[in-house]
Every structure is written in structure tokens, then in C-alpha cells.
Coordinates of C-alpha atoms in Angstrom, one line a residue:
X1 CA 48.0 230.2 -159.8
X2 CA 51.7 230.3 -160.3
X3 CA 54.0 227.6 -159.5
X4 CA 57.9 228.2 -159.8
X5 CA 59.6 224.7 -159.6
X6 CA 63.4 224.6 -159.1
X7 CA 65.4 223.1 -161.9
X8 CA 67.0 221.0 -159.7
X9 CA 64.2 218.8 -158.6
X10 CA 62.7 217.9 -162.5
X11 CA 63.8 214.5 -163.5
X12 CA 66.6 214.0 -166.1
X13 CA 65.0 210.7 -167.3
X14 CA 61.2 210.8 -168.9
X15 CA 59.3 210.3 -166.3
X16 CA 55.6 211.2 -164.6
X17 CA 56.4 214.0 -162.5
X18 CA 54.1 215.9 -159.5
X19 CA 53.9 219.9 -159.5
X20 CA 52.6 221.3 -156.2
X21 CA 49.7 223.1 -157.9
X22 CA 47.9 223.8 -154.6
X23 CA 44.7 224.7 -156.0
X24 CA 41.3 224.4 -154.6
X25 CA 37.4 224.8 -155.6
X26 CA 38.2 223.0 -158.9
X27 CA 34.8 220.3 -160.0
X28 CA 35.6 217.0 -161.0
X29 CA 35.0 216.9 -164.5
X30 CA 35.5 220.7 -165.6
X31 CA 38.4 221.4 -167.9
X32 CA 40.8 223.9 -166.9
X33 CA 44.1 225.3 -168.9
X34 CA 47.6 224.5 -167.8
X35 CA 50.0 227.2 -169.3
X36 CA 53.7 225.7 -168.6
X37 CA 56.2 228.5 -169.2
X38 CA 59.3 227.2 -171.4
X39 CA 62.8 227.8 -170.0
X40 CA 66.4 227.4 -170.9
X41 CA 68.0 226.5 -174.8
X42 CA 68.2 223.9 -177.0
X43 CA 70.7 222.5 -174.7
X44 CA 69.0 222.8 -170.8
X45 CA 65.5 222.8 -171.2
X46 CA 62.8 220.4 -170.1
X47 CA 61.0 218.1 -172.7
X48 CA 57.2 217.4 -172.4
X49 CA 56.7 214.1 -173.8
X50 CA 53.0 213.1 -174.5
X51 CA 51.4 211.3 -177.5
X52 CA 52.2 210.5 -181.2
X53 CA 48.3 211.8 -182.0
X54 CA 46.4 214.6 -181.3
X55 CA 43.0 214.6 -178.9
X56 CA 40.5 216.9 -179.9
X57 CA 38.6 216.3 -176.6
X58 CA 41.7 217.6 -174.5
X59 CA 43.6 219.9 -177.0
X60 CA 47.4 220.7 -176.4
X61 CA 48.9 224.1 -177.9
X62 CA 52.4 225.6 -178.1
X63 CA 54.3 228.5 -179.4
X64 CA 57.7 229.1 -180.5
X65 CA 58.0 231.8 -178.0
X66 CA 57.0 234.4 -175.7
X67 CA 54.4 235.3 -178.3
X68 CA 52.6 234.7 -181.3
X69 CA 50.4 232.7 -182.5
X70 CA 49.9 228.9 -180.9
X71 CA 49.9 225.8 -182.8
X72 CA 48.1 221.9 -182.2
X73 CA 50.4 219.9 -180.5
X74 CA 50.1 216.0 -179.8
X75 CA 48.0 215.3 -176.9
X76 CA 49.7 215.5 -173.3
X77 CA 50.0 213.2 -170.1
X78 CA 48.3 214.5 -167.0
X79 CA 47.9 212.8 -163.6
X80 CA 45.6 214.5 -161.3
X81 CA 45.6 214.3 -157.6
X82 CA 42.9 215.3 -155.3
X83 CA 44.6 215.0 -152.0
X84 CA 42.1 212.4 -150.7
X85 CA 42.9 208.6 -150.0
X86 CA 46.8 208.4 -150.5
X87 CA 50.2 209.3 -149.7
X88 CA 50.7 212.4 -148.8
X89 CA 52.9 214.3 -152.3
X90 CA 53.1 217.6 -151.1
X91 CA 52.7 220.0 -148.9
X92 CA 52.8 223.9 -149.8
X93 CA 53.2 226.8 -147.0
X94 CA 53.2 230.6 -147.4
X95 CA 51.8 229.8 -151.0
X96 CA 55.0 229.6 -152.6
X97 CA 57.1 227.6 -150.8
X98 CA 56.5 223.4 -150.7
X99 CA 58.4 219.9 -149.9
X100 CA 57.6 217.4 -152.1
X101 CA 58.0 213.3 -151.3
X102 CA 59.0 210.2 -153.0
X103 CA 58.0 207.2 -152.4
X104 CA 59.8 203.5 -153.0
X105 CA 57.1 200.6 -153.5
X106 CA 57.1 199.8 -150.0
X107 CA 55.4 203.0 -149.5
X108 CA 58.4 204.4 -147.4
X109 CA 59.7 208.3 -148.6
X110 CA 63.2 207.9 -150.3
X111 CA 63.3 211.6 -151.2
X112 CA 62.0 215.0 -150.0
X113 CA 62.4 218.1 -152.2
X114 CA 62.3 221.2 -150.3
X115 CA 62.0 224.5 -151.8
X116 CA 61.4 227.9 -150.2
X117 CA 61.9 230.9 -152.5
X118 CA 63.6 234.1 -150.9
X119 CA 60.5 236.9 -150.7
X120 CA 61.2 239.1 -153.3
X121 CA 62.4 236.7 -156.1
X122 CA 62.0 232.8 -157.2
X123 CA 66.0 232.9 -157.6
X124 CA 68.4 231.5 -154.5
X125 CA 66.5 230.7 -151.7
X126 CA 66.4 227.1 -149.7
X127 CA 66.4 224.5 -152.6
X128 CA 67.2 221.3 -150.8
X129 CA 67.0 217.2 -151.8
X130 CA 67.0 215.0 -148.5
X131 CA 67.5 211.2 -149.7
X132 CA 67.1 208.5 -147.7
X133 CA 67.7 204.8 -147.6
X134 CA 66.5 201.6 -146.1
X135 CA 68.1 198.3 -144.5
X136 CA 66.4 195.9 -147.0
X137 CA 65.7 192.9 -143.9
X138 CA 64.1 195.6 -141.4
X139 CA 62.8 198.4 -143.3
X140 CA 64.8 200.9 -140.5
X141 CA 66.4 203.8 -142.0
X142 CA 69.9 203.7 -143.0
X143 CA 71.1 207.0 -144.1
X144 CA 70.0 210.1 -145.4
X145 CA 72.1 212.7 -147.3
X146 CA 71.1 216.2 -148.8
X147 CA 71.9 217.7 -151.9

């Protein structure tokens, strides 16, 4: 499975952060591999932060670059998500497109990432950030702006 996530929807602060995986038949309990292909330069890249020790129970690898050999790395963060019992995070169509959601600790959504990718390419398409905001004494909606 192969999840392209527009740069404009990662976090610029560290952060737990949901990717629309989409994936099903997995069992509870098996261990699977998460390859996350690096972007960018030294300057505009994304920084996985996990760690100070490694966890030979759940090893973490890297490379320098598109090949070569992979080295140990410190022990990762993962948060996994079944679908059952919450809030709805995500929800994919056409298998590569998704809208994401945000939610404040009142449970309402204050953000809503939309991406669908044009058909031939993961560059361009609709790549769209729809925030909203509440009136703090009703809970009502009070605006909502895209980016």
C-alpha cells in the first residue's frame, strides 16, 4: 500500500500525526513494516522523532539514501487506529484520494484536510485545509476559512 501525503498538511511543530493508511485484513498482534520514503533537503524535509534508545522487539532502520545498506535507528512512535469505537480520522475514496479531520477537546472538527490527487500523477491536484471555529458560550460554528 502506497500513501502520498501532501506537504502541506504535515505539521511544522513535533507532533503525533494520522496517515490515511487504509488498510485492511491486518491481525491484531502481527508485525508489519512501515517504509516512509524521505523527501526534500536538509532545509524542507520532515523529521521523525522517536526515542533516545533502541527496541529490539520493534526495530527501526534507515538509510542515507535511495539505496544501500540500512542502519539501527532509535525506536519510533506509532499510534494505531482500527476504525472501531471513535471519531471518525479519515475517510479514503478511489484509493488514493482522502479527507482527514481534526478534532478540538470538545470533540468538534476544527480542521479538514482534503486531498485528491490528479489521475496520472500525485503532483497538483485538489489539496485543500477547511478550518473552522467555534463561539466558545454555544458551541455553534463561527467561521470557516480554506487554505
Amino acid at each position: 500500500k502506497q500513501v502520498v501525503v501532501p506537504k502541506e498538511f504535515i505539521p511544522e511543530t513535533k507532533t503525533y500525526w494520522s496517515v490515511p493508511i487504509g488498510l485492511s485484513g491486518l491481525t491484531s498482534g502481527g508485525q508489519y513494516w512501515l517504509v516512509v520514503l524521505r523527501n526534500g533537503d536538509a532545509t524542507n524535509k520532515v523529521d521523525w522523532i522517536g526515542e533516545t534508545t533502541q527496541d529490539a522487539s520493534y526495530p527501526a532502520y534507515q538509510r542515507a539514501g535511495d539505496s544501500g545498506a540500512w542502519t539501527v535507528r532509535n525506536a519510533l512512535h506509532f499510534k494505531v487506529f482500527s476504525g472501531d469505537g471513535g471519531d471518525l480520522l479519515h475517510s479514503i475514496y478511489a484509493r488514493t484520494g482522502f479527507v482527514s479531520l481534526e478534532y478540538d477537546a470538545f470533540k468538534q472538527i476544527i480542521k479538514q484536510y482534503r486531498y485528491l490527487p490528479p489521475a496520472d500523477t500525485h503532483e497538483g491536484g485538489i489539496r485543500e485545509i477547511l478550518t473552522l471555529s467555534y463561539y466558545a458560550s454555544s458551541g455553534w460554528l463561527k467561521e470557516a476559512s480554506v487554505t
